[in-house]
Short mmCIF file of C-alpha atoms in Angstrom, two decimals:
data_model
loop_
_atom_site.label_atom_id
_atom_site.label_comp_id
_atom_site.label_asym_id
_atom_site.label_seq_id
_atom_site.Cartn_x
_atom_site.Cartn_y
_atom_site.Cartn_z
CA UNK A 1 16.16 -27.20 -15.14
CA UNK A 2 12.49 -27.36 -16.35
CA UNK A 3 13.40 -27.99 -19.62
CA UNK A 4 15.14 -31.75 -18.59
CA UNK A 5 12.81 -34.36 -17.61
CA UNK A 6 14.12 -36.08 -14.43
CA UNK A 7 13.84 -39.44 -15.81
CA UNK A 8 16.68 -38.66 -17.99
CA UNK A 9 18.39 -36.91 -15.25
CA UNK A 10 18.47 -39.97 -13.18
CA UNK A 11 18.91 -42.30 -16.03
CA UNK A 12 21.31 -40.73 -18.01
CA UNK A 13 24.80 -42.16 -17.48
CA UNK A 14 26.74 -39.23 -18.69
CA UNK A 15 25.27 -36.84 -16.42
CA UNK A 16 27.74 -36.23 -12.57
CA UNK A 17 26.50 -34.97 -10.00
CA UNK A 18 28.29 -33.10 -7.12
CA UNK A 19 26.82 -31.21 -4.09
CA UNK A 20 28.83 -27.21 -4.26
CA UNK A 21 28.03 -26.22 -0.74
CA UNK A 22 28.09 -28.39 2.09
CA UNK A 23 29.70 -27.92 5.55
CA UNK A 24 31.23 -30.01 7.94
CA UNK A 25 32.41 -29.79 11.97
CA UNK A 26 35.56 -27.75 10.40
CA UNK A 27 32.75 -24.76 9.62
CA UNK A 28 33.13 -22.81 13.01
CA UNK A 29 30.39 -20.09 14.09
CA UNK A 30 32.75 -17.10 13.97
CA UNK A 31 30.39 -15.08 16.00
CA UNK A 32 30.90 -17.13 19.32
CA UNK A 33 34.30 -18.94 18.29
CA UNK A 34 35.33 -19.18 22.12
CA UNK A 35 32.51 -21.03 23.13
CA UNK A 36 33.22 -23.42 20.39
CA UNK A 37 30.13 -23.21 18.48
CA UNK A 38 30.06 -24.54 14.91
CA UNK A 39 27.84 -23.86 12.06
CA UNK A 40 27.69 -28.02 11.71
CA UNK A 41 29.26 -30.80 13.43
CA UNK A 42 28.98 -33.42 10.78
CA UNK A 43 32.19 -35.32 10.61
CA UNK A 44 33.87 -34.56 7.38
CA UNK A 45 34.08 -38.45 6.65
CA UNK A 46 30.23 -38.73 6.78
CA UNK A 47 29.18 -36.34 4.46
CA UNK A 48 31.26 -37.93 2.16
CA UNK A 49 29.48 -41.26 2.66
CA UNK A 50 26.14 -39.45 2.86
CA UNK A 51 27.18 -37.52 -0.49
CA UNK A 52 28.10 -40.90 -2.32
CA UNK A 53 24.94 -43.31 -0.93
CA UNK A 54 23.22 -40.56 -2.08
CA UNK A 55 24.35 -40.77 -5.59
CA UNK A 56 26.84 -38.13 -6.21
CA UNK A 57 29.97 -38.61 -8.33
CA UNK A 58 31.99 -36.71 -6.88
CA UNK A 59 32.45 -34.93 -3.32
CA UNK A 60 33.60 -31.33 -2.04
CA UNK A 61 33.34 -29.79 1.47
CA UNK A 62 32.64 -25.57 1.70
CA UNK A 63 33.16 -24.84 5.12
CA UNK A 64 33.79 -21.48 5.99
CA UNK A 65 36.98 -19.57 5.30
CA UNK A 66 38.51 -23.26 6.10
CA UNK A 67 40.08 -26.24 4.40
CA UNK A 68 40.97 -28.29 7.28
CA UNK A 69 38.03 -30.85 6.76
CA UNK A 70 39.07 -31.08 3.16
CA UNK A 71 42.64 -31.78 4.20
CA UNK A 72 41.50 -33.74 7.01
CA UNK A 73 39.80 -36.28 4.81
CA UNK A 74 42.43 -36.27 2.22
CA UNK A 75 44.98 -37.02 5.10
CA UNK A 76 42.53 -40.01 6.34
CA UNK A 77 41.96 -41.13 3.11
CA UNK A 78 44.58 -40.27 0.21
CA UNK A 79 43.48 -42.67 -2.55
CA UNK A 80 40.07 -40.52 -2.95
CA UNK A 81 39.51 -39.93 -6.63
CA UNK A 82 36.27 -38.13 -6.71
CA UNK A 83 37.21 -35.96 -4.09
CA UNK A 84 38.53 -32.20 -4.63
CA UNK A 85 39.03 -28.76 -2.13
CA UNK A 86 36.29 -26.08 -1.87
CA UNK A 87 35.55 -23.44 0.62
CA UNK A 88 32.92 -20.98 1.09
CA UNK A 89 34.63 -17.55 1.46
CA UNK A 90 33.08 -14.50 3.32
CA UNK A 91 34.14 -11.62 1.50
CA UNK A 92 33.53 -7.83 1.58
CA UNK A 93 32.94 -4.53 -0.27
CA UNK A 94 34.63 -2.20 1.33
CA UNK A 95 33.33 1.16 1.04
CA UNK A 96 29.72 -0.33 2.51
CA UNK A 97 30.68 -3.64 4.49
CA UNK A 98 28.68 -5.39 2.67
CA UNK A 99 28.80 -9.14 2.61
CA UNK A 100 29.12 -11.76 -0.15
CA UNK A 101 29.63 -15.06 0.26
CA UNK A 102 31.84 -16.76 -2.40
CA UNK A 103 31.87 -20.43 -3.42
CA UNK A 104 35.59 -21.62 -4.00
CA UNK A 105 35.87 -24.95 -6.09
CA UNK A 106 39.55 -27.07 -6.87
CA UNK A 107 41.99 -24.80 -5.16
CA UNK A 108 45.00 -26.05 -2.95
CA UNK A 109 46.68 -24.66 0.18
CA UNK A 110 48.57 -21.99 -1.16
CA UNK A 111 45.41 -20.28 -3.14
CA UNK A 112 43.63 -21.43 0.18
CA UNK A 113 45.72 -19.04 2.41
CA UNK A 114 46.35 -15.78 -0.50
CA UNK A 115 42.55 -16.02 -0.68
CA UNK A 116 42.17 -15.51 3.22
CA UNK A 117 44.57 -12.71 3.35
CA UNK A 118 42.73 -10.93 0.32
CA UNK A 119 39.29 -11.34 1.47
CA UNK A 120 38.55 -8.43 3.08
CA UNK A 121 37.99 -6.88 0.26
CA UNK A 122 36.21 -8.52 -2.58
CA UNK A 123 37.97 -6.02 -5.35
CA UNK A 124 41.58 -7.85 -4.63
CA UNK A 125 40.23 -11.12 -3.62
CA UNK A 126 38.36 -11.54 -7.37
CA UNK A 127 41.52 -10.55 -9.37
CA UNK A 128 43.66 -12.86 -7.76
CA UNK A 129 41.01 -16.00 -8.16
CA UNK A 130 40.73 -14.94 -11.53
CA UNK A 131 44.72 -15.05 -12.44
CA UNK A 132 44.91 -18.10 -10.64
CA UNK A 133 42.06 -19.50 -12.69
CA UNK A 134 40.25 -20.60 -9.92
CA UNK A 135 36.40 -21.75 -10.45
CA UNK A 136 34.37 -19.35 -8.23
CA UNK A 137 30.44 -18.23 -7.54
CA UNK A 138 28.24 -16.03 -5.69
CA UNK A 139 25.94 -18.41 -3.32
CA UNK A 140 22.66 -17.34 -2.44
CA UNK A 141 23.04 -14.07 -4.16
CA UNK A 142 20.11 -12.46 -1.88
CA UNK A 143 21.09 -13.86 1.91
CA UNK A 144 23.14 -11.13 3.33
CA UNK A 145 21.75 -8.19 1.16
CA UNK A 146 21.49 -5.08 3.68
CA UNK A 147 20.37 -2.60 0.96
CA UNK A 148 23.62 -0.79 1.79
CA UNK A 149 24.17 -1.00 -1.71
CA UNK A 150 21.74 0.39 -4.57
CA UNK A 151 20.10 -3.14 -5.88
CA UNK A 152 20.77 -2.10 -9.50
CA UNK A 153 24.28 -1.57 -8.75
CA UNK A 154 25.01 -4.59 -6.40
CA UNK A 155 23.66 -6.92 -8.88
CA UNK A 156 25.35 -5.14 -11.65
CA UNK A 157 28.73 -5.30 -9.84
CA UNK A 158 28.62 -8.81 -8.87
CA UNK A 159 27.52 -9.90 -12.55
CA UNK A 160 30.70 -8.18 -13.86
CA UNK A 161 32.83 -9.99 -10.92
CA UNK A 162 31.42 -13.43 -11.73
CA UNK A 163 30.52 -15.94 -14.34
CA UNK A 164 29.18 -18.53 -12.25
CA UNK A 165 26.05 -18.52 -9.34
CA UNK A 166 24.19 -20.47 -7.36
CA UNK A 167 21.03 -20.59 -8.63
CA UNK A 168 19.24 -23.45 -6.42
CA UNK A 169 20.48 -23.40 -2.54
CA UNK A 170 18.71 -26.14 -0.51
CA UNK A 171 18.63 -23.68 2.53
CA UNK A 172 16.68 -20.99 1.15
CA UNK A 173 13.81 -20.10 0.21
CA UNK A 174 12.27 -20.93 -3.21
CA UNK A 175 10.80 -17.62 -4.03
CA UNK A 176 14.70 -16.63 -3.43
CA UNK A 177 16.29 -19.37 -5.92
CA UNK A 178 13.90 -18.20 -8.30
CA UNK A 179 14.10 -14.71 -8.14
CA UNK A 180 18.50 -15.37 -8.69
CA UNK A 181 16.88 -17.54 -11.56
CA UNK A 182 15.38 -15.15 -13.54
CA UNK A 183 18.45 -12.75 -13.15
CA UNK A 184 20.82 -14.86 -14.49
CA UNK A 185 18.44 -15.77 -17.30
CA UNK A 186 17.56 -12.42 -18.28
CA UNK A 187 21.61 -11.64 -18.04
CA UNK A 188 22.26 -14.84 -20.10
CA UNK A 189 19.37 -13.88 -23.04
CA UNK A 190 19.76 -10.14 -23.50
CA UNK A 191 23.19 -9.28 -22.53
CA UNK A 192 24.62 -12.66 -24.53
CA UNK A 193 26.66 -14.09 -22.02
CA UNK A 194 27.12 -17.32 -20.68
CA UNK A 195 26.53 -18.20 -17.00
CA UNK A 196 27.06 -21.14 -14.89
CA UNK A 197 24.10 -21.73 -12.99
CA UNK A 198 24.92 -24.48 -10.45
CA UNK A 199 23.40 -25.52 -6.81
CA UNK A 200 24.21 -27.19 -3.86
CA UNK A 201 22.62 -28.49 -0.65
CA UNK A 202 24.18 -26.32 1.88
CA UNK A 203 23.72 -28.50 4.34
CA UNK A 204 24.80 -28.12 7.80
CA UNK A 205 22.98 -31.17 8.76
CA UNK A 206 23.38 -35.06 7.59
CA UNK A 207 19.99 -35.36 6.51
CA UNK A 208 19.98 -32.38 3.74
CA UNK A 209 23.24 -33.37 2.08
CA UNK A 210 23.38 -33.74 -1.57
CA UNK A 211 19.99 -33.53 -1.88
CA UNK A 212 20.99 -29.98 -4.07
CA UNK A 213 23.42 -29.96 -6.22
CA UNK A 214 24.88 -29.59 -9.54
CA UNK A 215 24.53 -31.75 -12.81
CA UNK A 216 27.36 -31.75 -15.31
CA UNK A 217 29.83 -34.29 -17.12
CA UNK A 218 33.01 -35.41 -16.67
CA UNK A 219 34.66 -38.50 -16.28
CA UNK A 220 37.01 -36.73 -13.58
CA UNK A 221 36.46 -33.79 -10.80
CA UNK A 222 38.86 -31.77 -13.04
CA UNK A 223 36.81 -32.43 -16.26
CA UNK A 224 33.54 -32.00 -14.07
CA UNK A 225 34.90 -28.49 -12.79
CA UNK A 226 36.22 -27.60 -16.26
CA UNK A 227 32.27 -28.12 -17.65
CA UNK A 228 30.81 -25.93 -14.64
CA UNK A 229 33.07 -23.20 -15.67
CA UNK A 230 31.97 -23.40 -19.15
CA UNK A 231 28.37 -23.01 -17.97
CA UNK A 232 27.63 -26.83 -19.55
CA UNK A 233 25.46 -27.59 -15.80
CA UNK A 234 22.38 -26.95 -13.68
CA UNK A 235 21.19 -27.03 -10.33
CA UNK A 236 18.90 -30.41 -9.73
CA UNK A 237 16.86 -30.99 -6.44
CA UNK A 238 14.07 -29.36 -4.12
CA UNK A 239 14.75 -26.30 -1.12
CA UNK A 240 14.35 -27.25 2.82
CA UNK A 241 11.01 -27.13 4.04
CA UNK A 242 10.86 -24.22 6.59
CA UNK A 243 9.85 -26.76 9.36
CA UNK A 244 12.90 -28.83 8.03
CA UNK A 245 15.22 -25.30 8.81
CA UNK A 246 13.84 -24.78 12.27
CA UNK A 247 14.64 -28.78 13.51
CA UNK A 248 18.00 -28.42 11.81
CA UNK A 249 19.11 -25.63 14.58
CA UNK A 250 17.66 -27.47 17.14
CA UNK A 251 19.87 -30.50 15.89
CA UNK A 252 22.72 -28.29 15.91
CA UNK A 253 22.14 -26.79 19.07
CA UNK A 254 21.86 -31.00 20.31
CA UNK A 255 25.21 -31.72 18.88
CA UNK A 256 26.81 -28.45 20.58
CA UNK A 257 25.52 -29.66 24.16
CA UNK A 258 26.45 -33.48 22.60
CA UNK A 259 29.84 -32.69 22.84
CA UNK A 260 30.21 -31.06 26.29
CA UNK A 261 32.00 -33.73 28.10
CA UNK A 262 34.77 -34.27 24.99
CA UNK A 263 35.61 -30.02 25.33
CA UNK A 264 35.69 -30.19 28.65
CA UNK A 265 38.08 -32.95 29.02
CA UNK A 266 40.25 -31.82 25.88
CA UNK A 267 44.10 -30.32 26.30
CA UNK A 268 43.27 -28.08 23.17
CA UNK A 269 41.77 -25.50 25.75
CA UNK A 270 42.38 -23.23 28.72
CA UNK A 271 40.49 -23.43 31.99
CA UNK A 272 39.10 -19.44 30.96
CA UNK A 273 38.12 -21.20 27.20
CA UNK A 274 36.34 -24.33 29.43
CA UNK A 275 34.36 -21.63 31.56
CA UNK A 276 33.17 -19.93 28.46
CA UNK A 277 31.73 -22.99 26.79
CA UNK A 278 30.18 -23.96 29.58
CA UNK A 279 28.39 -20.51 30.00
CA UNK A 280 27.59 -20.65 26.56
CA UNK A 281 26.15 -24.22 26.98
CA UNK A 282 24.21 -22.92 30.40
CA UNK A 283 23.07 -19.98 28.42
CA UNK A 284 22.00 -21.95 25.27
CA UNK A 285 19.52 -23.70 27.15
CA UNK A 286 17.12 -21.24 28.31
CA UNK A 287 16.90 -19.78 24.87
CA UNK A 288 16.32 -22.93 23.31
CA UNK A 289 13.29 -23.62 25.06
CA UNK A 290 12.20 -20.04 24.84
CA UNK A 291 12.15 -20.49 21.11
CA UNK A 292 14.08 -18.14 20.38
CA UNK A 293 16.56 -19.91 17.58
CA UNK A 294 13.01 -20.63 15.71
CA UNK A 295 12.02 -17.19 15.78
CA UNK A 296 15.36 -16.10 14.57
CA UNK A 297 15.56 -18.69 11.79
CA UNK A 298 11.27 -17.33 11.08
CA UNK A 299 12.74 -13.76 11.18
CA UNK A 300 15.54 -14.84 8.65
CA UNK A 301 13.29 -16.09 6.21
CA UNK A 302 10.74 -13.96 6.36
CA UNK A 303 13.63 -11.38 5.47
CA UNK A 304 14.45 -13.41 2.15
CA UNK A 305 11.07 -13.22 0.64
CA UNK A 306 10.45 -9.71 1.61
CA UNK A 307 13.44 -8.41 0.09
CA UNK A 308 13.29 -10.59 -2.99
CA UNK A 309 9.98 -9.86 -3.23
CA UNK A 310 10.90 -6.17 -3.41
CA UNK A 311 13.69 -6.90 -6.25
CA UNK A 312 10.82 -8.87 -8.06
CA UNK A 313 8.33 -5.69 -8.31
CA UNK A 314 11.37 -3.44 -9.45
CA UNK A 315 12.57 -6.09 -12.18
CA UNK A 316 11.93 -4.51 -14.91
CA UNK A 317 13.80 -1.18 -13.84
CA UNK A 318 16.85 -3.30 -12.49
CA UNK A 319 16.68 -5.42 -15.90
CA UNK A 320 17.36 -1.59 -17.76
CA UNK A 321 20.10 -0.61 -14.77
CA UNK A 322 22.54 -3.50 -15.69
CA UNK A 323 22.08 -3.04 -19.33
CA UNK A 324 25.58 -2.96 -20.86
CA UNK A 325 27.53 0.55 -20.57
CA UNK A 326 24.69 1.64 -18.15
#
């Protein structure tokens, strides 16, 4: 990225741009599913907009483990062009639960549901994407490290799994992008092989999207994945402010009491589903003004520095661990 200057990144007609992770209201918050949280309530139709006002040539939603906004959007609007699938798949190692979260770019229905039955476990689930020739990353490669792995060995692993990574994730930290940076770099330089180092907003929020994302070519989203894959691409843009992280759950937690009255009156749910939304609503408030969902999000990202911090004073020793036939 610092070797392009951004006047010829905005000038330069060849160069596409597409956000690679970006939610919409189909992205439910698993954790509290029957009190109808979501990780975003952007409609799927507005990103889009958002995406293409905002200069990007072509337009994916990532929500997780779900296509339905995709398909939703397609249904609304079949004659889209510069529109293709993606999802952003929560995956597993199984012998430590750990979790890795998996970028899933140009797939259809059928690859949509074998990948939810497979991901449980992350040593099936990357076989089949692979024989199906799926394009597929690692985002933020650092988020949901628990150090239930070995570092050496967990970035190791997931290097041999995948050729592509996010590299610049609007959401987190910058210490954190560059820390997945340098990784990749070092990887690409002394173990001569090529990476795709892409980025993407993900934005849960209308105000972040696109603002992240990845520069290739192609006159088509086909020939645009095709370059990705071959690594021809980089991540272009600038993280969240932390302040900017904090307001956006507050906005979220808005738009979850925002749509109170339409869950409520909707035939999509029983009277014991209504009961627990509104609890959860009740309940929401209190915390919100105790500031606890700002203390969470501080703890959060106080946890990304600090444990790419640590991986930074150990580089060296985890540069020599994922040497080739170590």
């Amino acid at each position: 990225m610092s070797r392009l200057d951004s006047t010829v990144i905005v000038s330069d007609p060849t160069l596409k741009r597409a956000d690679l992770h970006c939610h919409s209201r189909f992205s439910i918050f698993k954790y509290f599913r029957r009190a109808n949280t979501r990780d975003c309530y952007n409609a799927p139709e507005d990103v889009y907009k958002i995406a293409k006002e905002r200069g990007m040539s072509f337009v994916t939603l990532t929500d997780h483990d779900s296509i339905d906004g995709a398909l939703y959007l397609l249904n609304k609007h079949p004659d889209l062009k510069d529109f293709f699938i993606g999802e952003e798949v929560e995956t597993y190692f199984p012998e430590t639960g750990q979790r890795i979260h998996v970028g899933v770019w140009g797939l259809n229905e059928a690859q949509h549901r074998e990948i939810q039955r497979l991901r449980p476990n992350i040593r099936e689930l990357v076989p089949y994407m692979k024989s199906e020739r799926l394009l597929f990353g690692v985002n933020h490669l650092f988020q949901n490290y628990r150090m239930k792995n070995v570092a050496g060995r967990y970035i190791a692993e997931l290097l041999e799994m995948f050729d592509v990574f996010e590299v610049l994730n609007g959401a987190m930290a910058s210490f954190h992008n560059k820390m997945v940076q340098q990784l990749v770099s070092v990887v690409e330089q002394e173990h001569g092989r090529r990476i795709s180092m892409v980025g993407g907003s993900d934005a849960h929020t209308l105000k972040h999207v696109a603002k992240v994302h990845t520069v290739s070519k192609g006159e088509t989203p086909d020939e645009f994945l095709a370059n990705v894959r071959a690594g021809e691409c980089f991540g272009w843009g600038e993280e969240m402010r932390f302040r900017d992280l904090v307001a956006d759950i507050y906005l979220l937690i808005l738009a979850y009491h925002g749509e109170t009255g339409a869950d409520l009156r909707s035939s999509d749910y029983s009277t014991a589903d209504k009961t627990i939304q509104l609890a959860g609503r009740l309940a929401a408030i209190p915390t919100a003004i105790s500031g606890l969902p700002a203390a969470i999000t501080s703890l959060n990202y106080l946890k990304q520095i600090v444990i790419t911090k640590g991986i930074s004073m150990r580089f060296d020793r985890l540069r020599d661990e994922i040497r080739p036939g170590r």
